[in-house]
Amino acid sequence: MLYKSTRSQAQAVASAAQVIKQGLAEDGGLFVPESIPTLTQEEIVSLCQESYPVRAAKILAKFLTDYTYEELLADCTAAYHAKSFVGGAAPLVHLHNNFEVLELWHGPTAAFKDMALQIMPRLLSRALVKTGEERTALILVATSGDTGKAALEGYKDIDRVKIMVFYPVDGVSRVQKLQMATQTGDNVNVCAIEGNFDDAQTGVKVIFGDEGMAKKLNENGYFFSSANSINWGRLAPQIVYYVSAYCDLISAGKCKPGDTFNVCVPTGNFGNIFAAYLAKLMGLPIDRLICASNSNNILTDFLRTGTYDRNRDFYLTMSPSMDILISSNLERLLYFTAGSEKTAAYMDALKSNGCYTVDADVKAEIDKNFVGYYADENETANIINETYQSYGYLSDTHTAVAISAAKQYVAETGDTHPTVIDSTASPYKFANNVYRSITGKEATNDLDALDELSAATTTEIPYPLAGLASRAVRFTEVVKRDEMADAVLKYLNI
Ligand SMILES: *Cc1c(COP(=O)(O)O)cnc(C)c1O
């Protein structure tokens, strides 16, 4: 299986290892596989018997053909081990009627980014060997909180890789700061900067683009790499849990092999829902893909009108991982429905005008698979409360947006298919907002909110967030923005 850019008509030439190491294609497009491997009904039925790591290795083997099955199985077994995914890698929990919740947050940072970031670093480490790379990769990350922690947990103690995370000193919550400052692992470093998230991100971009830095790293056996969410190595592992959820629907007697089901995904960068679409293209019998947005409902508008227009207000919501105006992975959907020439033109228009409209035939193709709904802040809080009071299920803010979207869809269509709703974070990850939604009271602060939510609901704080205040703090450094490059060199001792 070879890979090509979404924006190029040239033949596919890159191996999976190469695209995982490289991240973005040279022309600025995203890497896509040259063809879609098939998943037969017999294969799906046989996967029902298997553990999550085996399901993952078998699906990944179809895309990462330059990795052996044994390598993939070893990596999946290590990544999705019961010690880090307490409660299972991707358990399916019945909510009510035809709604099933796919909990993707049982990993080491209690959020769904772990599903990809626990496996991708292992794939990168092997990619270095497979591509003859002799240097060590230095992953630089600028974070507004959650991605940095998930990346640290994913890359820690991985061979031939080091990671350094920058965060805005006053731009993350107390819980997020503690999570990063207490990070374990011999190949990790965390540094706060004076400034906001944009300053951190710009600073990292400047370092990435600095030829002097690249030369200095190269001379010392290092090169820069990124943990970016558009990397194919983060996307491919997300296909697995849709197949896994269907296996679990079959095992629970809720679907017979071949029966169709819907999925509903709280969406930001469009990676998660795009993985579901790929599963469908492979042969998984998904009927509707329901795209759920918060008040930043640019995707709802796009799916309803065919126009993507980022010239609009941006809102800070209680589901911050979906606060986004540029949904990067949508480019991959455009490629599969419109081809590379039109995709390149749409992306040019987005860059120059902040806006594009897809052709009628492209819109019709997207309509066959996707529908979009959104929930504002009030609705999100109401759903958290209703889901807890009526069904005893505690959902986080992002998951609540998806539950609302699934409800709206069913109310509008009367669709009775089983609907798998992705739950992308533990309610404890956003404890103060969840606490306020179900009690009407403010939590004392975001750290105490964990205990207060636990007491109010008699549920347990998940292990990644429990006892945070008593863990040893390892990283306290704060630097100015123009000192970030020096902090990197100091960390590498060069
Ligand atoms: C990243 C994230 C999302 C959005 O996923 P995309 O793949 O970017 O669409 C939703 N919820 C949570 C909690 C996340 O961390």
Short mmCIF file of C-alpha atoms and ligand atoms in Angstrom, two decimals:
data_model
loop_
_atom_site.label_atom_id
_atom_site.label_comp_id
_atom_site.label_asym_id
_atom_site.label_seq_id
_atom_site.Cartn_x
_atom_site.Cartn_y
_atom_site.Cartn_z
CA MET A 1 0.00 0.00 0.00
CA LEU A 2 1.46 3.34 -1.05
CA TYR A 3 0.36 6.86 -0.15
CA LYS A 4 -0.11 10.13 -2.04
CA SER A 5 -1.04 13.73 -1.31
CA THR A 6 -4.68 14.88 -1.34
CA ARG A 7 -3.61 17.75 -3.62
CA SER A 8 -1.53 15.93 -6.20
CA GLN A 9 -2.40 13.90 -9.30
CA ALA A 10 0.99 12.20 -9.23
CA GLN A 11 1.14 8.46 -8.53
CA ALA A 12 1.45 7.26 -4.96
CA VAL A 13 5.08 6.55 -4.03
CA ALA A 14 5.39 6.96 -0.25
CA SER A 15 5.39 3.98 2.12
CA ALA A 16 3.42 4.05 5.38
CA ALA A 17 6.67 4.37 7.36
CA GLN A 18 7.68 7.35 5.26
CA VAL A 19 4.33 9.17 5.68
CA ILE A 20 4.33 8.56 9.42
CA LYS A 21 7.85 10.01 9.67
CA GLN A 22 7.10 12.91 7.32
CA GLY A 23 3.61 13.97 8.52
CA LEU A 24 2.57 16.42 5.79
CA ALA A 25 3.11 15.97 2.02
CA GLU A 26 5.58 18.35 0.29
CA ASP A 27 2.77 20.24 -1.49
CA GLY A 28 0.99 20.96 1.81
CA GLY A 29 -1.64 18.26 1.25
CA LEU A 30 -2.42 15.36 3.58
CA PHE A 31 -1.34 11.80 2.89
CA VAL A 32 -4.03 9.33 1.78
CA PRO A 33 -3.78 5.64 0.83
CA GLU A 34 -3.84 4.98 -2.93
CA SER A 35 -6.73 2.53 -2.50
CA ILE A 36 -9.09 1.36 0.23
CA PRO A 37 -8.53 -2.20 1.46
CA THR A 38 -11.65 -4.28 1.97
CA LEU A 39 -13.04 -5.75 5.14
CA THR A 40 -15.39 -8.67 4.45
CA GLN A 41 -18.31 -9.79 6.58
CA GLU A 42 -16.44 -13.04 7.34
CA GLU A 43 -13.46 -11.07 8.60
CA ILE A 44 -15.69 -8.90 10.78
CA VAL A 45 -17.36 -11.98 12.26
CA SER A 46 -13.98 -13.57 12.99
CA LEU A 47 -12.80 -10.35 14.71
CA CYS A 48 -15.72 -10.64 17.16
CA GLN A 49 -13.78 -13.41 18.92
CA GLU A 50 -10.60 -11.34 19.22
CA SER A 51 -9.18 -8.91 21.79
CA TYR A 52 -8.85 -5.22 20.99
CA PRO A 53 -5.09 -5.44 20.25
CA VAL A 54 -5.68 -8.25 17.73
CA ARG A 55 -8.56 -6.34 16.10
CA ALA A 56 -6.25 -3.32 15.87
CA ALA A 57 -3.29 -5.24 14.43
CA LYS A 58 -5.46 -6.92 11.78
CA ILE A 59 -7.02 -3.65 10.60
CA LEU A 60 -3.72 -1.74 10.66
CA ALA A 61 -2.01 -4.53 8.69
CA LYS A 62 -4.27 -3.68 5.75
CA PHE A 63 -2.90 -0.13 5.57
CA LEU A 64 0.63 -0.39 6.98
CA THR A 65 1.85 -3.10 4.61
CA ASP A 66 5.52 -2.27 5.22
CA TYR A 67 5.11 -3.31 8.87
CA THR A 68 4.90 -7.03 9.66
CA TYR A 69 1.82 -8.38 11.42
CA GLU A 70 4.08 -9.41 14.33
CA GLU A 71 5.38 -5.84 14.68
CA LEU A 72 1.86 -4.42 14.63
CA LEU A 73 0.57 -6.97 17.11
CA ALA A 74 3.46 -6.24 19.49
CA ASP A 75 2.82 -2.48 19.26
CA CYS A 76 -0.96 -2.79 19.62
CA THR A 77 -0.56 -5.14 22.58
CA ALA A 78 1.77 -2.67 24.31
CA ALA A 79 -0.33 0.39 23.38
CA TYR A 80 -3.74 -0.95 24.46
CA HIS A 81 -2.56 -2.88 27.50
CA ALA A 82 -5.08 -3.31 30.32
CA LYS A 83 -2.64 -1.54 32.66
CA SER A 84 -2.97 1.73 30.75
CA PHE A 85 -6.52 1.22 29.45
CA VAL A 86 -8.24 0.29 32.69
CA GLY A 87 -11.81 -0.75 31.85
CA GLY A 88 -10.94 -1.74 28.27
CA ALA A 89 -9.64 0.08 25.20
CA ALA A 90 -13.00 1.02 23.69
CA PRO A 91 -15.94 -0.42 25.64
CA LEU A 92 -19.47 -0.01 24.30
CA VAL A 93 -21.98 1.02 26.98
CA HIS A 94 -25.76 0.98 26.51
CA LEU A 95 -27.31 4.42 27.06
CA HIS A 96 -31.02 4.14 26.19
CA ASN A 97 -33.25 3.00 23.32
CA ASN A 98 -30.95 2.48 20.33
CA PHE A 99 -28.13 4.63 21.69
CA GLU A 100 -24.82 2.99 22.57
CA VAL A 101 -21.87 5.00 23.89
CA LEU A 102 -18.39 4.10 22.66
CA GLU A 103 -16.08 5.16 25.50
CA LEU A 104 -12.73 6.18 24.03
CA TRP A 105 -11.25 7.69 27.18
CA HIS A 106 -10.02 4.79 29.29
CA GLY A 107 -6.38 5.50 28.40
CA PRO A 108 -3.61 7.17 30.42
CA THR A 109 -4.86 10.78 30.02
CA ALA A 110 -8.61 10.01 30.23
CA ALA A 111 -9.28 11.40 26.74
CA PHE A 112 -9.70 9.98 23.27
CA LYS A 113 -6.39 11.34 21.91
CA ASP A 114 -4.83 8.40 23.76
CA MET A 115 -6.39 5.97 21.24
CA ALA A 116 -4.00 7.29 18.58
CA LEU A 117 -1.16 8.71 20.68
CA GLN A 118 -0.51 5.44 22.51
CA ILE A 119 0.25 3.63 19.25
CA MET A 120 1.57 6.30 16.85
CA PRO A 121 4.91 6.87 18.67
CA ARG A 122 5.63 3.13 18.46
CA LEU A 123 4.88 3.22 14.73
CA LEU A 124 7.16 6.25 14.36
CA SER A 125 9.99 4.56 16.22
CA ARG A 126 9.80 1.62 13.79
CA ALA A 127 9.44 4.02 10.84
CA LEU A 128 12.86 5.50 11.67
CA VAL A 129 14.44 2.07 11.33
CA LYS A 130 12.44 1.20 8.19
CA THR A 131 13.43 4.43 6.42
CA GLY A 132 17.13 4.13 7.36
CA GLU A 133 16.97 7.15 9.64
CA GLU A 134 19.88 7.11 12.08
CA ARG A 135 19.07 10.29 14.00
CA THR A 136 16.79 10.65 17.01
CA ALA A 137 13.46 12.41 16.44
CA LEU A 138 12.75 15.42 18.65
CA ILE A 139 9.00 15.98 18.86
CA LEU A 140 8.11 19.60 19.65
CA VAL A 141 4.57 20.35 20.77
CA ALA A 142 2.81 23.61 21.62
CA THR A 143 -0.28 22.86 23.66
CA SER A 144 -3.26 24.58 25.20
CA GLY A 145 -3.39 21.67 27.63
CA ASP A 146 -4.84 18.31 26.65
CA THR A 147 -2.89 17.37 23.53
CA GLY A 148 0.44 18.06 25.25
CA LYS A 149 -0.32 15.64 28.06
CA ALA A 150 -1.57 12.92 25.69
CA ALA A 151 1.57 13.34 23.55
CA LEU A 152 3.85 13.16 26.62
CA GLU A 153 2.18 9.93 27.75
CA GLY A 154 2.41 8.49 24.24
CA TYR A 155 6.07 9.30 23.55
CA LYS A 156 7.46 8.66 27.02
CA ASP A 157 10.15 5.95 27.06
CA ILE A 158 9.80 5.26 23.31
CA ASP A 159 13.14 4.40 21.64
CA ARG A 160 14.86 6.94 19.40
CA VAL A 161 12.41 9.71 20.21
CA LYS A 162 12.47 12.65 22.62
CA ILE A 163 9.62 15.04 23.28
CA MET A 164 9.46 18.61 24.52
CA VAL A 165 6.15 20.35 25.25
CA PHE A 166 5.60 24.10 25.59
CA TYR A 167 2.49 25.51 27.23
CA PRO A 168 1.32 29.07 28.06
CA VAL A 169 2.07 29.59 31.76
CA ASP A 170 -1.32 31.19 32.51
CA GLY A 171 -3.22 29.59 29.62
CA VAL A 172 -3.95 26.13 31.00
CA SER A 173 -6.02 24.93 33.94
CA ARG A 174 -4.48 23.89 37.25
CA VAL A 175 -5.27 20.25 36.50
CA GLN A 176 -3.63 20.45 33.09
CA LYS A 177 -0.55 22.17 34.52
CA LEU A 178 -0.19 19.52 37.23
CA GLN A 179 -0.67 16.72 34.73
CA MET A 180 2.22 18.00 32.61
CA ALA A 181 4.51 19.12 35.44
CA THR A 182 4.33 15.64 37.03
CA GLN A 183 4.97 13.75 33.77
CA THR A 184 7.20 10.70 34.14
CA GLY A 185 9.64 9.26 31.57
CA ASP A 186 13.34 9.67 30.72
CA ASN A 187 12.88 11.25 27.27
CA VAL A 188 10.38 14.00 28.10
CA ASN A 189 10.64 17.67 28.91
CA VAL A 190 7.99 20.29 29.69
CA CYS A 191 8.48 24.04 29.66
CA ALA A 192 6.06 26.90 30.34
CA ILE A 193 6.34 30.12 28.36
CA GLU A 194 5.37 33.67 29.23
CA GLY A 195 2.58 34.35 26.75
CA ASN A 196 -0.58 32.76 25.41
CA PHE A 197 -1.17 29.63 23.33
CA ASP A 198 -0.60 31.51 20.07
CA ASP A 199 2.81 32.63 21.36
CA ALA A 200 3.69 29.02 22.19
CA GLN A 201 2.52 27.81 18.79
CA THR A 202 4.30 30.59 16.88
CA GLY A 203 7.46 29.94 18.90
CA VAL A 204 7.41 26.24 17.96
CA LYS A 205 6.81 27.11 14.29
CA VAL A 206 9.76 29.51 14.33
CA ILE A 207 12.00 26.80 15.77
CA PHE A 208 10.77 24.29 13.15
CA GLY A 209 11.60 26.78 10.36
CA ASP A 210 15.00 27.87 11.72
CA GLU A 211 17.76 26.47 9.48
CA GLY A 212 20.45 27.17 12.05
CA MET A 213 18.57 25.07 14.61
CA ALA A 214 18.02 22.26 12.10
CA LYS A 215 21.74 22.24 11.29
CA LYS A 216 22.75 22.22 14.93
CA LEU A 217 20.37 19.36 15.68
CA ASN A 218 21.54 17.42 12.65
CA GLU A 219 25.19 17.75 13.70
CA ASN A 220 24.25 16.25 17.03
CA GLY A 221 22.19 13.38 15.68
CA TYR A 222 18.69 14.85 16.01
CA PHE A 223 15.92 16.05 13.71
CA PHE A 224 12.60 17.80 14.39
CA SER A 225 9.32 15.95 14.01
CA SER A 226 5.73 16.77 15.00
CA ALA A 227 2.90 14.86 16.67
CA ASN A 228 0.36 16.64 14.50
CA SER A 229 -3.19 15.32 14.34
CA ILE A 230 -3.17 15.26 10.53
CA ASN A 231 -0.45 12.57 10.56
CA TRP A 232 -1.70 9.31 9.01
CA GLY A 233 -0.18 7.50 12.01
CA ARG A 234 -2.76 9.18 14.21
CA LEU A 235 -5.67 8.60 11.85
CA ALA A 236 -5.31 4.92 10.92
CA PRO A 237 -5.61 3.61 14.52
CA GLN A 238 -8.97 5.40 14.83
CA ILE A 239 -10.56 3.17 12.17
CA VAL A 240 -10.18 0.22 14.52
CA TYR A 241 -12.66 1.19 17.20
CA TYR A 242 -15.53 1.50 14.73
CA VAL A 243 -14.97 -2.09 13.63
CA SER A 244 -14.57 -3.06 17.27
CA ALA A 245 -17.85 -1.34 18.21
CA TYR A 246 -19.68 -3.23 15.46
CA CYS A 247 -18.21 -6.52 16.70
CA ASP A 248 -19.49 -5.65 20.16
CA LEU A 249 -22.96 -4.83 18.76
CA ILE A 250 -22.99 -8.26 17.11
CA SER A 251 -21.77 -10.01 20.26
CA ALA A 252 -24.46 -8.25 22.31
CA GLY A 253 -27.13 -9.41 19.82
CA LYS A 254 -27.96 -5.83 18.83
CA CYS A 255 -26.93 -6.38 15.20
CA LYS A 256 -26.79 -9.44 13.00
CA PRO A 257 -23.73 -9.54 10.71
CA GLY A 258 -24.52 -7.25 7.78
CA ASP A 259 -27.08 -5.08 9.62
CA THR A 260 -26.35 -1.38 9.32
CA PHE A 261 -25.77 1.06 12.20
CA ASN A 262 -25.14 4.79 12.62
CA VAL A 263 -22.26 6.60 14.27
CA CYS A 264 -22.34 10.04 15.88
CA VAL A 265 -19.05 11.84 16.51
CA PRO A 266 -18.25 15.02 18.48
CA THR A 267 -16.12 16.68 15.86
CA GLY A 268 -13.33 19.24 15.77
CA ASN A 269 -10.56 18.56 13.29
CA PHE A 270 -12.69 15.88 11.51
CA GLY A 271 -10.13 13.12 12.15
CA ASN A 272 -12.33 10.89 14.26
CA ILE A 273 -15.39 11.00 11.99
CA PHE A 274 -13.21 10.63 8.90
CA ALA A 275 -11.84 7.39 10.35
CA ALA A 276 -15.45 6.16 10.58
CA TYR A 277 -15.97 7.07 6.92
CA LEU A 278 -12.86 5.06 5.97
CA ALA A 279 -14.25 2.09 7.92
CA LYS A 280 -17.44 2.44 5.89
CA LEU A 281 -15.51 2.56 2.60
CA MET A 282 -13.72 -0.64 3.67
CA GLY A 283 -17.06 -2.41 4.07
CA LEU A 284 -18.19 -1.79 7.64
CA PRO A 285 -21.99 -1.41 7.32
CA ILE A 286 -22.34 2.13 8.65
CA ASP A 287 -25.47 3.89 7.41
CA ARG A 288 -25.35 7.53 8.63
CA LEU A 289 -22.33 9.45 9.91
CA ILE A 290 -23.69 12.13 12.24
CA CYS A 291 -21.26 15.04 12.65
CA ALA A 292 -21.81 16.85 15.97
CA SER A 293 -20.54 20.40 16.58
CA ASN A 294 -20.76 22.95 19.38
CA SER A 295 -21.49 26.67 18.83
CA ASN A 296 -18.55 26.73 16.43
CA ASN A 297 -20.86 25.05 13.93
CA ILE A 298 -18.91 25.60 10.73
CA LEU A 299 -19.19 21.89 9.86
CA THR A 300 -22.97 21.82 10.43
CA ASP A 301 -23.29 24.70 7.97
CA PHE A 302 -20.95 23.03 5.50
CA LEU A 303 -22.84 19.73 5.55
CA ARG A 304 -26.18 21.53 5.11
CA THR A 305 -25.20 24.07 2.44
CA GLY A 306 -22.00 22.87 0.76
CA THR A 307 -20.26 26.13 1.69
CA TYR A 308 -17.34 26.16 4.11
CA ASP A 309 -16.90 29.70 5.41
CA ARG A 310 -14.45 30.50 8.19
CA ASN A 311 -15.31 34.21 8.12
CA ARG A 312 -17.39 34.05 11.29
CA ASP A 313 -17.18 34.59 15.04
CA PHE A 314 -15.16 32.17 17.13
CA TYR A 315 -16.57 31.04 20.48
CA LEU A 316 -14.84 29.64 23.54
CA THR A 317 -17.10 26.85 24.77
CA MET A 318 -17.10 24.21 27.51
CA SER A 319 -16.15 21.63 24.83
CA PRO A 320 -12.82 23.30 23.94
CA SER A 321 -11.44 20.42 21.85
CA MET A 322 -14.15 21.21 19.30
CA ASP A 323 -13.51 24.97 19.24
CA ILE A 324 -12.11 25.11 15.76
CA LEU A 325 -12.64 27.03 12.52
CA ILE A 326 -10.25 25.11 10.28
CA SER A 327 -11.12 21.44 10.30
CA SER A 328 -7.98 20.04 8.68
CA ASN A 329 -9.03 16.46 8.05
CA LEU A 330 -12.05 17.56 6.03
CA GLU A 331 -9.52 17.82 3.22
CA ARG A 332 -9.29 14.03 3.19
CA LEU A 333 -13.07 13.72 2.72
CA LEU A 334 -12.91 16.24 -0.13
CA TYR A 335 -10.20 14.15 -1.78
CA PHE A 336 -12.28 10.97 -1.65
CA THR A 337 -15.44 12.67 -2.94
CA ALA A 338 -14.07 15.31 -5.33
CA GLY A 339 -10.58 14.12 -6.34
CA SER A 340 -7.24 15.87 -5.99
CA GLU A 341 -7.68 18.64 -8.56
CA LYS A 342 -10.84 20.07 -6.99
CA THR A 343 -9.45 19.51 -3.49
CA ALA A 344 -6.39 21.61 -4.32
CA ALA A 345 -8.67 24.36 -5.70
CA TYR A 346 -10.93 24.33 -2.61
CA MET A 347 -7.88 24.55 -0.33
CA ASP A 348 -6.50 27.47 -2.36
CA ALA A 349 -9.83 29.28 -2.03
CA LEU A 350 -9.89 28.58 1.72
CA LYS A 351 -6.42 30.06 2.05
CA SER A 352 -7.11 33.18 0.01
CA ASN A 353 -10.81 33.90 0.82
CA GLY A 354 -11.43 31.80 3.93
CA CYS A 355 -14.28 30.17 2.01
CA TYR A 356 -15.20 27.63 -0.68
CA THR A 357 -18.34 25.95 -2.04
CA VAL A 358 -18.22 22.37 -3.28
CA ASP A 359 -19.83 21.40 -6.61
CA ALA A 360 -23.33 19.91 -6.60
CA ASP A 361 -22.12 16.38 -7.38
CA VAL A 362 -19.61 16.54 -4.52
CA LYS A 363 -22.30 17.78 -2.16
CA ALA A 364 -24.62 14.96 -3.28
CA GLU A 365 -21.91 12.38 -2.58
CA ILE A 366 -21.24 13.81 0.90
CA ASP A 367 -25.03 13.85 1.58
CA LYS A 368 -25.19 10.09 0.98
CA ASN A 369 -23.10 9.57 4.11
CA PHE A 370 -23.02 12.62 6.40
CA VAL A 371 -25.49 14.75 8.33
CA GLY A 372 -24.61 17.64 10.67
CA TYR A 373 -26.18 18.90 13.91
CA TYR A 374 -24.95 21.18 16.67
CA ALA A 375 -25.62 21.97 20.32
CA ASP A 376 -25.07 25.36 21.96
CA GLU A 377 -23.84 25.83 25.55
CA ASN A 378 -27.29 25.71 27.16
CA GLU A 379 -28.30 22.59 25.28
CA THR A 380 -24.98 20.92 26.19
CA ALA A 381 -25.50 21.60 29.91
CA ASN A 382 -29.12 20.40 29.68
CA ILE A 383 -28.08 17.16 28.00
CA ILE A 384 -25.41 16.47 30.65
CA ASN A 385 -28.06 16.92 33.33
CA GLU A 386 -30.80 14.97 31.55
CA THR A 387 -28.50 12.08 30.65
CA TYR A 388 -27.41 11.83 34.28
CA GLN A 389 -30.82 12.30 35.94
CA SER A 390 -32.81 10.10 33.51
CA TYR A 391 -30.31 7.37 32.64
CA GLY A 392 -27.66 7.57 35.39
CA TYR A 393 -24.96 8.17 32.80
CA LEU A 394 -22.34 10.84 33.43
CA SER A 395 -21.09 12.35 30.18
CA ASP A 396 -18.43 14.93 29.50
CA THR A 397 -19.16 18.16 27.62
CA HIS A 398 -17.98 16.86 24.20
CA THR A 399 -19.94 13.64 24.54
CA ALA A 400 -23.03 15.64 25.50
CA VAL A 401 -22.79 17.59 22.23
CA ALA A 402 -22.86 14.26 20.38
CA ILE A 403 -25.78 12.89 22.42
CA SER A 404 -27.71 16.04 21.53
CA ALA A 405 -26.89 15.66 17.82
CA ALA A 406 -27.99 12.00 17.83
CA LYS A 407 -31.26 12.97 19.56
CA GLN A 408 -31.94 15.74 17.05
CA TYR A 409 -31.25 13.37 14.18
CA VAL A 410 -33.61 10.68 15.50
CA ALA A 411 -36.32 13.26 16.26
CA GLU A 412 -36.09 14.57 12.71
CA THR A 413 -35.90 11.23 10.88
CA GLY A 414 -37.40 8.57 13.15
CA ASP A 415 -34.35 6.41 12.34
CA THR A 416 -34.29 3.31 14.57
CA HIS A 417 -30.87 1.91 13.68
CA PRO A 418 -28.49 1.27 16.57
CA THR A 419 -26.46 4.47 16.94
CA VAL A 420 -22.93 4.40 18.30
CA ILE A 421 -22.14 7.73 20.00
CA ASP A 422 -18.46 8.44 20.53
CA SER A 423 -17.56 9.55 24.04
CA THR A 424 -14.27 11.40 23.70
CA ALA A 425 -13.39 12.38 27.26
CA SER A 426 -14.00 11.23 30.80
CA PRO A 427 -16.50 13.53 32.57
CA TYR A 428 -13.69 14.15 35.08
CA LYS A 429 -11.58 15.75 32.40
CA PHE A 430 -14.06 18.64 32.39
CA ALA A 431 -15.22 18.20 35.98
CA ASN A 432 -16.14 21.80 36.80
CA ASN A 433 -18.51 22.16 33.82
CA VAL A 434 -20.05 18.74 34.38
CA TYR A 435 -20.45 19.50 38.10
CA ARG A 436 -22.17 22.81 37.35
CA SER A 437 -24.47 21.19 34.78
CA ILE A 438 -25.79 18.56 37.16
CA THR A 439 -25.83 20.48 40.47
CA GLY A 440 -26.37 24.08 39.35
CA LYS A 441 -23.47 25.02 41.68
CA GLU A 442 -19.96 26.23 40.93
CA ALA A 443 -17.09 23.96 41.91
CA THR A 444 -14.50 25.49 44.27
CA ASN A 445 -11.81 25.36 41.57
CA ASP A 446 -10.90 23.00 38.73
CA LEU A 447 -8.79 20.74 40.96
CA ASP A 448 -11.29 20.43 43.81
CA ALA A 449 -14.00 19.91 41.18
CA LEU A 450 -12.71 16.34 40.79
CA ASP A 451 -13.55 15.43 44.40
CA GLU A 452 -16.74 17.47 44.37
CA LEU A 453 -18.01 15.70 41.24
CA SER A 454 -17.07 12.34 42.72
CA ALA A 455 -18.93 13.10 45.95
CA ALA A 456 -22.02 14.45 44.15
CA THR A 457 -22.34 11.42 41.85
CA THR A 458 -20.68 8.65 43.87
CA THR A 459 -18.55 7.80 40.84
CA GLU A 460 -14.79 7.29 40.90
CA ILE A 461 -12.11 9.66 39.63
CA PRO A 462 -10.26 7.76 36.86
CA TYR A 463 -6.68 6.78 37.70
CA PRO A 464 -4.96 9.32 35.38
CA LEU A 465 -6.59 12.19 37.30
CA ALA A 466 -6.68 10.77 40.83
CA GLY A 467 -4.20 12.00 43.43
CA LEU A 468 -2.75 14.62 41.07
CA ALA A 469 -1.96 17.09 43.84
CA SER A 470 0.28 14.60 45.65
CA ARG A 471 2.43 13.59 42.65
CA ALA A 472 6.04 14.78 42.45
CA VAL A 473 6.49 17.90 40.32
CA ARG A 474 9.42 17.45 37.88
CA PHE A 475 9.14 20.48 35.59
CA THR A 476 8.96 24.07 36.78
CA GLU A 477 10.87 26.00 34.11
CA VAL A 478 9.26 29.16 32.67
CA VAL A 479 10.95 30.95 29.76
CA LYS A 480 10.26 33.98 27.58
CA ARG A 481 9.11 33.36 24.02
CA ASP A 482 12.48 34.31 22.55
CA GLU A 483 14.20 31.84 24.87
CA MET A 484 12.36 28.76 23.58
CA ALA A 485 15.10 27.72 21.13
CA ASP A 486 17.70 27.95 23.89
CA ALA A 487 15.49 25.82 26.12
CA VAL A 488 15.43 23.14 23.40
CA LEU A 489 19.23 23.17 23.03
CA LYS A 490 19.68 23.10 26.79
CA TYR A 491 17.37 20.08 27.05
CA LEU A 492 19.39 18.23 24.40
CA ASN A 493 22.64 19.33 26.03
CA ILE A 494 24.02 20.71 22.77
C1 LIG B 1 -9.71 16.07 19.82
C2 LIG B 1 -11.03 15.92 20.46
C3 LIG B 1 -12.24 15.94 19.73
C4 LIG B 1 -12.28 16.21 18.25
O1 LIG B 1 -11.79 15.15 17.47
P1 LIG B 1 -11.40 15.40 15.94
O2 LIG B 1 -10.78 14.13 15.50
O3 LIG B 1 -10.42 16.54 15.96
O4 LIG B 1 -12.63 15.74 15.21
C5 LIG B 1 -13.45 15.74 20.42
N1 LIG B 1 -13.47 15.57 21.75
C6 LIG B 1 -12.33 15.55 22.50
C7 LIG B 1 -12.43 15.39 23.97
C8 LIG B 1 -11.08 15.72 21.88
O5 LIG B 1 -9.97 15.72 22.63
#
